[in-house]
Amino acid sequence: MNRFSRMSLAATVAYIGMSSVSFAQTSATATTDLNVRAGPGPEHAVVTVIPGSEQATLNGCLEGSKWCQVDYGGTTGWAYSDYLAIQGGEQRVVVTERQSEVPVVTYEGGGGGAAAGAVSGAVTGALIGGPVGAAIGGAAGASMGAAIDPPTEVRTYVTENRVEPVYLEGEVVVGAGLPDTVELRTVPDYDYDYVYVNGQPVLVDPGTREIVYVVR
């Protein structure tokens, strides 16, 4: 191999290496306030929250799953790809739509329980929708954060009057809908009902069954 060929090969290897490092450290933007969980699934405990429009480091996603490993604020955990956006050419795209281009990672948390950051409860359905496309076209503002600002006494009521949680595939975000099988509980003298979904209390519009506030 001549000197020119060796130099070309070295440059190619260096370029591939740089590309891999860059891709492995892709920044992803949360399109709404987004939970980061201890493991890839709604049954795992929340370890931190990425505020809407904030960026986290996307390490990769489980093969055949919407759960992706992220780093945010020094914490590593798992977030739902429907609510993460990455740069795709000249516009941002939801990770779910480009998941084939994201590195594959594995989860080695073991068999559940406290060691894996999991809680008891079987996943019995799926959340409906949510602000999946909020990152596209700069229209995220209307979908981010809380749709209402409940008074302190309402937040206190739902945290002090716990009910058995339901576990649904997806993530608890404002704008996501609940299936008809989920029983809503009333809050005295208040327009919105509540329920515990994936371990978290949420306020729900009883007419649309959409989550309007996540109590944290």
PDB file of N, CA and C in Angstrom, residues 23 26-31 58 80-102 131-138:
ATOM      1  N   PHE A  23     -22.982  10.969  16.061  1.00  0.00           N
ATOM      2  CA  PHE A  23     -24.330  10.420  15.988  1.00  0.00           C
ATOM      3  C   PHE A  23     -24.751   9.846  17.333  1.00  0.00           C
ATOM      4  N   THR A  26     -26.261  12.514  19.732  1.00  0.00           N
ATOM      5  CA  THR A  26     -27.286  13.357  19.144  1.00  0.00           C
ATOM      6  C   THR A  26     -28.102  14.062  20.221  1.00  0.00           C
ATOM      7  N   SER A  27     -28.347  15.351  20.025  1.00  0.00           N
ATOM      8  CA  SER A  27     -29.214  16.093  20.928  1.00  0.00           C
ATOM      9  C   SER A  27     -30.664  15.890  20.507  1.00  0.00           C
ATOM     10  N   ALA A  28     -31.514  15.665  21.477  1.00  0.00           N
ATOM     11  CA  ALA A  28     -32.944  15.518  21.228  1.00  0.00           C
ATOM     12  C   ALA A  28     -33.683  16.540  22.075  1.00  0.00           C
ATOM     13  N   THR A  29     -34.729  17.115  21.510  1.00  0.00           N
ATOM     14  CA  THR A  29     -35.524  18.131  22.198  1.00  0.00           C
ATOM     15  C   THR A  29     -36.843  17.528  22.669  1.00  0.00           C
ATOM     16  N   ALA A  30     -37.181  17.766  23.924  1.00  0.00           N
ATOM     17  CA  ALA A  30     -38.478  17.317  24.442  1.00  0.00           C
ATOM     18  C   ALA A  30     -39.563  18.241  23.900  1.00  0.00           C
ATOM     19  N   THR A  31     -40.584  17.661  23.274  1.00  0.00           N
ATOM     20  CA  THR A  31     -41.659  18.470  22.695  1.00  0.00           C
ATOM     21  C   THR A  31     -42.716  18.853  23.727  1.00  0.00           C
ATOM     22  N   LEU A  58     -29.404  11.964  23.324  1.00  0.00           N
ATOM     23  CA  LEU A  58     -30.054  10.716  22.916  1.00  0.00           C
ATOM     24  C   LEU A  58     -28.976   9.673  22.643  1.00  0.00           C
ATOM     25  N   TYR A  80     -39.822   8.400  26.152  1.00  0.00           N
ATOM     26  CA  TYR A  80     -40.662   7.875  25.070  1.00  0.00           C
ATOM     27  C   TYR A  80     -40.408   8.673  23.796  1.00  0.00           C
ATOM     28  N   SER A  81     -40.129   7.953  22.704  1.00  0.00           N
ATOM     29  CA  SER A  81     -39.657   8.599  21.472  1.00  0.00           C
ATOM     30  C   SER A  81     -40.700   9.474  20.786  1.00  0.00           C
ATOM     31  N   ASP A  82     -41.992   9.279  21.079  1.00  0.00           N
ATOM     32  CA  ASP A  82     -43.021  10.115  20.469  1.00  0.00           C
ATOM     33  C   ASP A  82     -42.862  11.587  20.848  1.00  0.00           C
ATOM     34  N   TYR A  83     -42.173  11.847  21.967  1.00  0.00           N
ATOM     35  CA  TYR A  83     -42.074  13.211  22.473  1.00  0.00           C
ATOM     36  C   TYR A  83     -40.631  13.722  22.487  1.00  0.00           C
ATOM     37  N   LEU A  84     -39.799  13.110  21.652  1.00  0.00           N
ATOM     38  CA  LEU A  84     -38.423  13.565  21.441  1.00  0.00           C
ATOM     39  C   LEU A  84     -38.251  13.916  19.973  1.00  0.00           C
ATOM     40  N   ALA A  85     -37.590  15.025  19.701  1.00  0.00           N
ATOM     41  CA  ALA A  85     -37.367  15.451  18.318  1.00  0.00           C
ATOM     42  C   ALA A  85     -35.883  15.650  18.068  1.00  0.00           C
ATOM     43  N   ILE A  86     -35.445  15.286  16.876  1.00  0.00           N
ATOM     44  CA  ILE A  86     -34.062  15.482  16.458  1.00  0.00           C
ATOM     45  C   ILE A  86     -34.046  16.261  15.149  1.00  0.00           C
ATOM     46  N   GLN A  87     -32.892  16.785  14.831  1.00  0.00           N
ATOM     47  CA  GLN A  87     -32.771  17.534  13.590  1.00  0.00           C
ATOM     48  C   GLN A  87     -32.708  16.564  12.416  1.00  0.00           C
ATOM     49  N   GLY A  88     -33.603  16.752  11.450  1.00  0.00           N
ATOM     50  CA  GLY A  88     -33.613  15.926  10.243  1.00  0.00           C
ATOM     51  C   GLY A  88     -33.548  16.806   9.024  1.00  0.00           C
ATOM     52  N   GLY A  89     -32.331  17.060   8.562  1.00  0.00           N
ATOM     53  CA  GLY A  89     -32.165  17.999   7.457  1.00  0.00           C
ATOM     54  C   GLY A  89     -32.385  19.411   7.955  1.00  0.00           C
ATOM     55  N   GLU A  90     -33.346  20.125   7.349  1.00  0.00           N
ATOM     56  CA  GLU A  90     -33.602  21.515   7.722  1.00  0.00           C
ATOM     57  C   GLU A  90     -34.731  21.663   8.730  1.00  0.00           C
ATOM     58  N   GLN A  91     -35.316  20.559   9.162  1.00  0.00           N
ATOM     59  CA  GLN A  91     -36.397  20.653  10.135  1.00  0.00           C
ATOM     60  C   GLN A  91     -36.238  19.585  11.203  1.00  0.00           C
ATOM     61  N   ARG A  92     -36.917  19.816  12.319  1.00  0.00           N
ATOM     62  CA  ARG A  92     -36.913  18.827  13.380  1.00  0.00           C
ATOM     63  C   ARG A  92     -37.973  17.769  13.102  1.00  0.00           C
ATOM     64  N   VAL A  93     -37.645  16.541  13.435  1.00  0.00           N
ATOM     65  CA  VAL A  93     -38.578  15.436  13.233  1.00  0.00           C
ATOM     66  C   VAL A  93     -38.664  14.632  14.526  1.00  0.00           C
ATOM     67  N   VAL A  94     -39.801  14.006  14.735  1.00  0.00           N
ATOM     68  CA  VAL A  94     -39.994  13.168  15.916  1.00  0.00           C
ATOM     69  C   VAL A  94     -39.147  11.903  15.778  1.00  0.00           C
ATOM     70  N   VAL A  95     -38.479  11.519  16.855  1.00  0.00           N
ATOM     71  CA  VAL A  95     -37.571  10.368  16.827  1.00  0.00           C
ATOM     72  C   VAL A  95     -38.284   9.116  16.336  1.00  0.00           C
ATOM     73  N   THR A  96     -39.548   8.936  16.718  1.00  0.00           N
ATOM     74  CA  THR A  96     -40.298   7.763  16.297  1.00  0.00           C
ATOM     75  C   THR A  96     -40.302   7.612  14.777  1.00  0.00           C
ATOM     76  N   GLU A  97     -40.333   8.724  14.066  1.00  0.00           N
ATOM     77  CA  GLU A  97     -40.396   8.691  12.605  1.00  0.00           C
ATOM     78  C   GLU A  97     -39.051   8.402  11.964  1.00  0.00           C
ATOM     79  N   ARG A  98     -37.968   8.526  12.700  1.00  0.00           N
ATOM     80  CA  ARG A  98     -36.619   8.287  12.162  1.00  0.00           C
ATOM     81  C   ARG A  98     -35.854   7.286  13.005  1.00  0.00           C
ATOM     82  N   GLN A  99     -36.574   6.393  13.673  1.00  0.00           N
ATOM     83  CA  GLN A  99     -35.913   5.525  14.634  1.00  0.00           C
ATOM     84  C   GLN A  99     -34.915   4.574  13.988  1.00  0.00           C
ATOM     85  N   SER A 100     -35.125   4.260  12.710  1.00  0.00           N
ATOM     86  CA  SER A 100     -34.183   3.379  12.018  1.00  0.00           C
ATOM     87  C   SER A 100     -32.806   4.027  11.883  1.00  0.00           C
ATOM     88  N   GLU A 101     -32.724   5.335  12.038  1.00  0.00           N
ATOM     89  CA  GLU A 101     -31.468   6.054  11.922  1.00  0.00           C
ATOM     90  C   GLU A 101     -30.805   6.294  13.274  1.00  0.00           C
ATOM     91  N   VAL A 102     -31.458   5.842  14.336  1.00  0.00           N
ATOM     92  CA  VAL A 102     -30.949   6.044  15.688  1.00  0.00           C
ATOM     93  C   VAL A 102     -30.248   4.770  16.156  1.00  0.00           C
ATOM     94  N   PRO A 131     -49.008  15.211  22.033  1.00  0.00           N
ATOM     95  CA  PRO A 131     -48.422  16.186  21.096  1.00  0.00           C
ATOM     96  C   PRO A 131     -47.254  15.608  20.311  1.00  0.00           C
ATOM     97  N   VAL A 132     -47.491  14.531  19.544  1.00  0.00           N
ATOM     98  CA  VAL A 132     -46.407  13.875  18.809  1.00  0.00           C
ATOM     99  C   VAL A 132     -45.760  14.819  17.829  1.00  0.00           C
ATOM    100  N   GLY A 133     -46.549  15.611  17.106  1.00  0.00           N
ATOM    101  CA  GLY A 133     -46.005  16.472  16.072  1.00  0.00           C
ATOM    102  C   GLY A 133     -45.686  17.869  16.528  1.00  0.00           C
ATOM    103  N   ALA A 134     -45.613  18.081  17.832  1.00  0.00           N
ATOM    104  CA  ALA A 134     -45.435  19.436  18.326  1.00  0.00           C
ATOM    105  C   ALA A 134     -44.116  20.057  17.896  1.00  0.00           C
ATOM    106  N   ALA A 135     -43.110  19.213  17.610  1.00  0.00           N
ATOM    107  CA  ALA A 135     -41.797  19.752  17.260  1.00  0.00           C
ATOM    108  C   ALA A 135     -41.741  20.267  15.837  1.00  0.00           C
ATOM    109  N   ILE A 136     -42.718  19.931  15.024  1.00  0.00           N
ATOM    110  CA  ILE A 136     -42.671  20.288  13.611  1.00  0.00           C
ATOM    111  C   ILE A 136     -43.249  21.684  13.403  1.00  0.00           C
ATOM    112  N   GLY A 137     -42.518  22.497  12.683  1.00  0.00           N
ATOM    113  CA  GLY A 137     -43.038  23.789  12.264  1.00  0.00           C
ATOM    114  C   GLY A 137     -43.085  24.849  13.339  1.00  0.00           C
ATOM    115  N   GLY A 138     -42.425  24.614  14.485  1.00  0.00           N
ATOM    116  CA  GLY A 138     -42.360  25.633  15.512  1.00  0.00           C
ATOM    117  C   GLY A 138     -43.666  25.873  16.239  1.00  0.00           C
TER     118      GLY A 138
END
